[in-house]
Amino acid sequence: MANVIHTGRVRSVSQQRLVLVDDTGAANTLSLAPDVRVLREGQQVSLRSIQEGTVVRASASLYTRGNPVTEIEVVPPARSRTR
């Protein structure tokens, strides 16, 4: 299966759509597969647990009609370095 990866900050999420804002500030609306998996730290969580502002990596299928997102992974925040 071939996938395309979208990374960005969540603007909004519903059962059918995910709106991400990329580093340039452009919004990208993605359709979600009915059985989309959501992962946080390797554990499956609910779609409702994703909040606005969360950085995610979304994997969309290139070979399925409409290219729906099949998996959303919450990107862990960068850890600050101490000196």
mmCIF file of N, CA and C in Angstrom:
data_model
loop_
_atom_site.group_PDB
_atom_site.id
_atom_site.type_symbol
_atom_site.label_atom_id
_atom_site.label_comp_id
_atom_site.label_asym_id
_atom_site.label_seq_id
_atom_site.Cartn_x
_atom_site.Cartn_y
_atom_site.Cartn_z
ATOM 1 N N MET A 1 0.843 -1.166 0.000
ATOM 2 C CA MET A 1 0.000 0.000 0.000
ATOM 3 C C MET A 1 0.897 1.241 0.000
ATOM 4 N N ALA A 2 0.598 2.188 -0.854
ATOM 5 C CA ALA A 2 1.346 3.439 -0.910
ATOM 6 C C ALA A 2 0.586 4.510 -0.147
ATOM 7 N N ASN A 3 1.321 5.257 0.655
ATOM 8 C CA ASN A 3 0.721 6.306 1.466
ATOM 9 C C ASN A 3 1.435 7.625 1.241
ATOM 10 N N VAL A 4 0.730 8.697 1.502
ATOM 11 C CA VAL A 4 1.318 10.024 1.539
ATOM 12 C C VAL A 4 1.201 10.496 2.984
ATOM 13 N N ILE A 5 2.243 11.167 3.477
ATOM 14 C CA ILE A 5 2.275 11.611 4.861
ATOM 15 C C ILE A 5 2.058 13.123 4.913
ATOM 16 N N HIS A 6 1.140 13.540 5.770
ATOM 17 C CA HIS A 6 0.866 14.952 6.015
ATOM 18 C C HIS A 6 1.228 15.236 7.466
ATOM 19 N N THR A 7 1.991 16.299 7.699
ATOM 20 C CA THR A 7 2.341 16.678 9.064
ATOM 21 C C THR A 7 1.918 18.115 9.296
ATOM 22 N N GLY A 8 1.360 18.375 10.464
ATOM 23 C CA GLY A 8 0.958 19.731 10.783
ATOM 24 C C GLY A 8 0.284 19.826 12.128
ATOM 25 N N ARG A 9 -0.149 21.031 12.435
ATOM 26 C CA ARG A 9 -0.844 21.323 13.688
ATOM 27 C C ARG A 9 -2.345 21.260 13.422
ATOM 28 N N VAL A 10 -3.078 20.563 14.286
ATOM 29 C CA VAL A 10 -4.516 20.381 14.110
ATOM 30 C C VAL A 10 -5.249 21.708 14.292
ATOM 31 N N ARG A 11 -6.018 22.087 13.283
ATOM 32 C CA ARG A 11 -6.919 23.244 13.394
ATOM 33 C C ARG A 11 -8.283 22.756 13.869
ATOM 34 N N SER A 12 -8.745 21.625 13.281
ATOM 35 C CA SER A 12 -10.011 21.031 13.706
ATOM 36 C C SER A 12 -10.032 19.563 13.297
ATOM 37 N N VAL A 13 -10.895 18.813 13.978
ATOM 38 C CA VAL A 13 -11.052 17.391 13.665
ATOM 39 C C VAL A 13 -12.499 17.001 13.937
ATOM 40 N N SER A 14 -13.039 16.161 13.041
ATOM 41 C CA SER A 14 -14.379 15.596 13.210
ATOM 42 C C SER A 14 -14.287 14.132 12.798
ATOM 43 N N GLN A 15 -15.405 13.436 12.820
ATOM 44 C CA GLN A 15 -15.407 12.021 12.417
ATOM 45 C C GLN A 15 -15.044 11.852 10.938
ATOM 46 N N GLN A 16 -15.266 12.876 10.132
ATOM 47 C CA GLN A 16 -15.040 12.762 8.687
ATOM 48 C C GLN A 16 -13.827 13.532 8.182
ATOM 49 N N ARG A 17 -13.392 14.570 8.895
ATOM 50 C CA ARG A 17 -12.351 15.462 8.374
ATOM 51 C C ARG A 17 -11.324 15.855 9.428
ATOM 52 N N LEU A 18 -10.102 16.078 8.926
ATOM 53 C CA LEU A 18 -9.006 16.585 9.736
ATOM 54 C C LEU A 18 -8.448 17.790 8.995
ATOM 55 N N VAL A 19 -8.369 18.933 9.668
ATOM 56 C CA VAL A 19 -7.788 20.125 9.055
ATOM 57 C C VAL A 19 -6.451 20.383 9.747
ATOM 58 N N LEU A 20 -5.369 20.354 8.948
ATOM 59 C CA LEU A 20 -4.021 20.584 9.448
ATOM 60 C C LEU A 20 -3.484 21.893 8.898
ATOM 61 N N VAL A 21 -2.683 22.574 9.703
ATOM 62 C CA VAL A 21 -1.982 23.773 9.267
ATOM 63 C C VAL A 21 -0.500 23.426 9.221
ATOM 64 N N ASP A 22 0.126 23.640 8.039
ATOM 65 C CA ASP A 22 1.536 23.296 7.894
ATOM 66 C C ASP A 22 2.435 24.448 8.353
ATOM 67 N N ASP A 23 3.743 24.277 8.211
ATOM 68 C CA ASP A 23 4.718 25.271 8.670
ATOM 69 C C ASP A 23 4.582 26.618 7.981
ATOM 70 N N THR A 24 3.998 26.640 6.781
ATOM 71 C CA THR A 24 3.830 27.901 6.052
ATOM 72 C C THR A 24 2.541 28.613 6.431
ATOM 73 N N GLY A 25 1.693 27.958 7.239
ATOM 74 C CA GLY A 25 0.414 28.538 7.634
ATOM 75 C C GLY A 25 -0.741 28.130 6.739
ATOM 76 N N ALA A 26 -0.458 27.298 5.735
ATOM 77 C CA ALA A 26 -1.508 26.832 4.822
ATOM 78 C C ALA A 26 -2.318 25.721 5.479
ATOM 79 N N ALA A 27 -3.638 25.802 5.328
ATOM 80 C CA ALA A 27 -4.538 24.776 5.868
ATOM 81 C C ALA A 27 -4.775 23.701 4.819
ATOM 82 N N ASN A 28 -4.830 22.459 5.253
ATOM 83 C CA ASN A 28 -5.058 21.320 4.377
ATOM 84 C C ASN A 28 -6.173 20.473 4.996
ATOM 85 N N THR A 29 -7.284 20.320 4.282
ATOM 86 C CA THR A 29 -8.404 19.515 4.764
ATOM 87 C C THR A 29 -8.279 18.102 4.215
ATOM 88 N N LEU A 30 -8.281 17.129 5.107
ATOM 89 C CA LEU A 30 -8.103 15.722 4.747
ATOM 90 C C LEU A 30 -9.334 14.932 5.162
ATOM 91 N N SER A 31 -9.782 14.029 4.297
ATOM 92 C CA SER A 31 -10.886 13.147 4.678
ATOM 93 C C SER A 31 -10.325 11.986 5.496
ATOM 94 N N LEU A 32 -11.151 11.465 6.397
ATOM 95 C CA LEU A 32 -10.738 10.365 7.266
ATOM 96 C C LEU A 32 -11.441 9.080 6.864
ATOM 97 N N ALA A 33 -10.705 7.979 6.900
ATOM 98 C CA ALA A 33 -11.301 6.666 6.675
ATOM 99 C C ALA A 33 -12.222 6.355 7.863
ATOM 100 N N PRO A 34 -13.299 5.608 7.635
ATOM 101 C CA PRO A 34 -14.214 5.270 8.732
ATOM 102 C C PRO A 34 -13.523 4.540 9.880
ATOM 103 N N ASP A 35 -12.462 3.804 9.561
ATOM 104 C CA ASP A 35 -11.753 3.028 10.583
ATOM 105 C C ASP A 35 -10.370 3.609 10.890
ATOM 106 N N VAL A 36 -10.242 4.938 10.820
ATOM 107 C CA VAL A 36 -8.957 5.593 11.068
ATOM 108 C C VAL A 36 -8.428 5.209 12.448
ATOM 109 N N ARG A 37 -7.123 4.914 12.496
ATOM 110 C CA ARG A 37 -6.452 4.598 13.775
ATOM 111 C C ARG A 37 -5.754 5.847 14.264
ATOM 112 N N VAL A 38 -5.822 6.096 15.562
ATOM 113 C CA VAL A 38 -5.157 7.244 16.168
ATOM 114 C C VAL A 38 -4.198 6.707 17.220
ATOM 115 N N LEU A 39 -2.931 7.096 17.107
ATOM 116 C CA LEU A 39 -1.911 6.599 18.023
ATOM 117 C C LEU A 39 -1.242 7.742 18.773
ATOM 118 N N ARG A 40 -1.044 7.524 20.072
ATOM 119 C CA ARG A 40 -0.282 8.450 20.921
ATOM 120 C C ARG A 40 0.692 7.595 21.710
ATOM 121 N N GLU A 41 1.984 7.837 21.502
ATOM 122 C CA GLU A 41 3.039 7.062 22.167
ATOM 123 C C GLU A 41 2.863 5.565 21.931
ATOM 124 N N GLY A 42 2.457 5.209 20.715
ATOM 125 C CA GLY A 42 2.318 3.814 20.328
ATOM 126 C C GLY A 42 1.034 3.135 20.775
ATOM 127 N N GLN A 43 0.205 3.842 21.529
ATOM 128 C CA GLN A 43 -1.052 3.281 22.028
ATOM 129 C C GLN A 43 -2.220 3.865 21.247
ATOM 130 N N GLN A 44 -3.196 3.037 20.934
ATOM 131 C CA GLN A 44 -4.371 3.523 20.223
ATOM 132 C C GLN A 44 -5.247 4.337 21.175
ATOM 133 N N VAL A 45 -5.662 5.518 20.697
ATOM 134 C CA VAL A 45 -6.522 6.412 21.471
ATOM 135 C C VAL A 45 -7.706 6.824 20.600
ATOM 136 N N SER A 46 -8.660 7.521 21.185
ATOM 137 C CA SER A 46 -9.842 7.926 20.426
ATOM 138 C C SER A 46 -9.544 9.160 19.586
ATOM 139 N N LEU A 47 -10.291 9.302 18.515
ATOM 140 C CA LEU A 47 -10.185 10.467 17.656
ATOM 141 C C LEU A 47 -10.515 11.735 18.443
ATOM 142 N N ARG A 48 -11.463 11.625 19.371
ATOM 143 C CA ARG A 48 -11.871 12.771 20.186
ATOM 144 C C ARG A 48 -10.766 13.276 21.108
ATOM 145 N N SER A 49 -9.736 12.467 21.338
ATOM 146 C CA SER A 49 -8.656 12.882 22.234
ATOM 147 C C SER A 49 -7.700 13.877 21.579
ATOM 148 N N ILE A 50 -7.815 14.055 20.256
ATOM 149 C CA ILE A 50 -6.943 15.005 19.560
ATOM 150 C C ILE A 50 -7.525 16.403 19.715
ATOM 151 N N GLN A 51 -6.711 17.298 20.248
ATOM 152 C CA GLN A 51 -7.169 18.657 20.489
ATOM 153 C C GLN A 51 -6.556 19.626 19.489
ATOM 154 N N GLU A 52 -7.207 20.761 19.311
ATOM 155 C CA GLU A 52 -6.686 21.814 18.453
ATOM 156 C C GLU A 52 -5.285 22.189 18.926
ATOM 157 N N GLY A 53 -4.365 22.349 17.977
ATOM 158 C CA GLY A 53 -2.994 22.722 18.297
ATOM 159 C C GLY A 53 -2.042 21.544 18.401
ATOM 160 N N THR A 54 -2.568 20.323 18.488
ATOM 161 C CA THR A 54 -1.738 19.128 18.568
ATOM 162 C C THR A 54 -1.015 18.906 17.242
ATOM 163 N N VAL A 55 0.263 18.580 17.293
ATOM 164 C CA VAL A 55 1.013 18.267 16.081
ATOM 165 C C VAL A 55 0.850 16.780 15.796
ATOM 166 N N VAL A 56 0.445 16.479 14.558
ATOM 167 C CA VAL A 56 0.220 15.086 14.171
ATOM 168 C C VAL A 56 0.870 14.783 12.826
ATOM 169 N N ARG A 57 1.038 13.497 12.582
ATOM 170 C CA ARG A 57 1.485 12.961 11.299
ATOM 171 C C ARG A 57 0.354 12.067 10.813
ATOM 172 N N ALA A 58 -0.231 12.418 9.667
ATOM 173 C CA ALA A 58 -1.368 11.674 9.137
ATOM 174 C C ALA A 58 -0.949 10.922 7.887
ATOM 175 N N SER A 59 -1.294 9.665 7.822
ATOM 176 C CA SER A 59 -0.952 8.801 6.692
ATOM 177 C C SER A 59 -2.204 8.537 5.871
ATOM 178 N N ALA A 60 -2.171 8.956 4.597
ATOM 179 C CA ALA A 60 -3.328 8.808 3.718
ATOM 180 C C ALA A 60 -3.027 7.807 2.607
ATOM 181 N N SER A 61 -4.001 6.984 2.289
ATOM 182 C CA SER A 61 -3.855 5.964 1.259
ATOM 183 C C SER A 61 -3.953 6.586 -0.132
ATOM 184 N N LEU A 62 -2.970 6.299 -0.980
ATOM 185 C CA LEU A 62 -2.981 6.794 -2.359
ATOM 186 C C LEU A 62 -3.873 5.963 -3.264
ATOM 187 N N TYR A 63 -4.153 4.732 -2.881
ATOM 188 C CA TYR A 63 -4.894 3.835 -3.758
ATOM 189 C C TYR A 63 -6.360 3.673 -3.407
ATOM 190 N N THR A 64 -6.830 4.394 -2.400
ATOM 191 C CA THR A 64 -8.235 4.339 -2.030
ATOM 192 C C THR A 64 -8.906 5.613 -2.519
ATOM 193 N N ARG A 65 -10.083 5.477 -3.063
ATOM 194 C CA ARG A 65 -10.812 6.639 -3.597
ATOM 195 C C ARG A 65 -10.928 7.741 -2.544
ATOM 196 N N GLY A 66 -10.542 8.944 -2.915
ATOM 197 C CA GLY A 66 -10.598 10.082 -2.009
ATOM 198 C C GLY A 66 -9.367 10.227 -1.133
ATOM 199 N N ASN A 67 -8.442 9.298 -1.218
ATOM 200 C CA ASN A 67 -7.201 9.310 -0.437
ATOM 201 C C ASN A 67 -7.432 9.573 1.053
ATOM 202 N N PRO A 68 -8.267 8.759 1.713
ATOM 203 C CA PRO A 68 -8.568 9.025 3.118
ATOM 204 C C PRO A 68 -7.378 8.738 4.034
ATOM 205 N N VAL A 69 -7.339 9.472 5.134
ATOM 206 C CA VAL A 69 -6.340 9.238 6.171
ATOM 207 C C VAL A 69 -6.715 7.951 6.892
ATOM 208 N N THR A 70 -5.765 7.019 6.969
ATOM 209 C CA THR A 70 -6.012 5.738 7.629
ATOM 210 C C THR A 70 -5.368 5.670 9.012
ATOM 211 N N GLU A 71 -4.373 6.555 9.253
ATOM 212 C CA GLU A 71 -3.711 6.554 10.560
ATOM 213 C C GLU A 71 -3.256 7.960 10.905
ATOM 214 N N ILE A 72 -3.469 8.342 12.153
ATOM 215 C CA ILE A 72 -3.015 9.626 12.684
ATOM 216 C C ILE A 72 -2.124 9.316 13.875
ATOM 217 N N GLU A 73 -0.914 9.865 13.846
ATOM 218 C CA GLU A 73 0.018 9.661 14.954
ATOM 219 C C GLU A 73 0.317 11.011 15.590
ATOM 220 N N VAL A 74 0.093 11.119 16.898
ATOM 221 C CA VAL A 74 0.417 12.337 17.626
ATOM 222 C C VAL A 74 1.931 12.410 17.747
ATOM 223 N N VAL A 75 2.507 13.538 17.320
ATOM 224 C CA VAL A 75 3.957 13.736 17.385
ATOM 225 C C VAL A 75 4.292 14.246 18.782
ATOM 226 N N PRO A 76 5.187 13.536 19.490
ATOM 227 C CA PRO A 76 5.516 13.987 20.846
ATOM 228 C C PRO A 76 6.240 15.335 20.805
ATOM 229 N N PRO A 77 5.985 16.196 21.792
ATOM 230 C CA PRO A 77 6.668 17.493 21.822
ATOM 231 C C PRO A 77 8.171 17.292 22.019
ATOM 232 N N ALA A 78 8.955 18.189 21.429
ATOM 233 C CA ALA A 78 10.406 18.112 21.587
ATOM 234 C C ALA A 78 10.740 18.377 23.041
ATOM 235 N N ARG A 79 11.649 17.601 23.557
ATOM 236 C CA ARG A 79 12.058 17.793 24.951
ATOM 237 C C ARG A 79 13.114 18.893 25.023
ATOM 238 N N SER A 80 12.950 19.762 25.978
ATOM 239 C CA SER A 80 13.925 20.843 26.107
ATOM 240 C C SER A 80 15.225 20.293 26.679
ATOM 241 N N ARG A 81 16.301 20.889 26.239
ATOM 242 C CA ARG A 81 17.628 20.458 26.713
ATOM 243 C C ARG A 81 18.048 21.339 27.865
ATOM 244 N N THR A 82 18.649 20.719 28.852
ATOM 245 C CA THR A 82 19.185 21.486 29.991
ATOM 246 C C THR A 82 20.679 21.417 29.933
ATOM 247 N N ARG A 83 21.303 22.499 30.383
ATOM 248 C CA ARG A 83 22.776 22.540 30.365
ATOM 249 C C ARG A 83 23.306 22.403 31.755
#
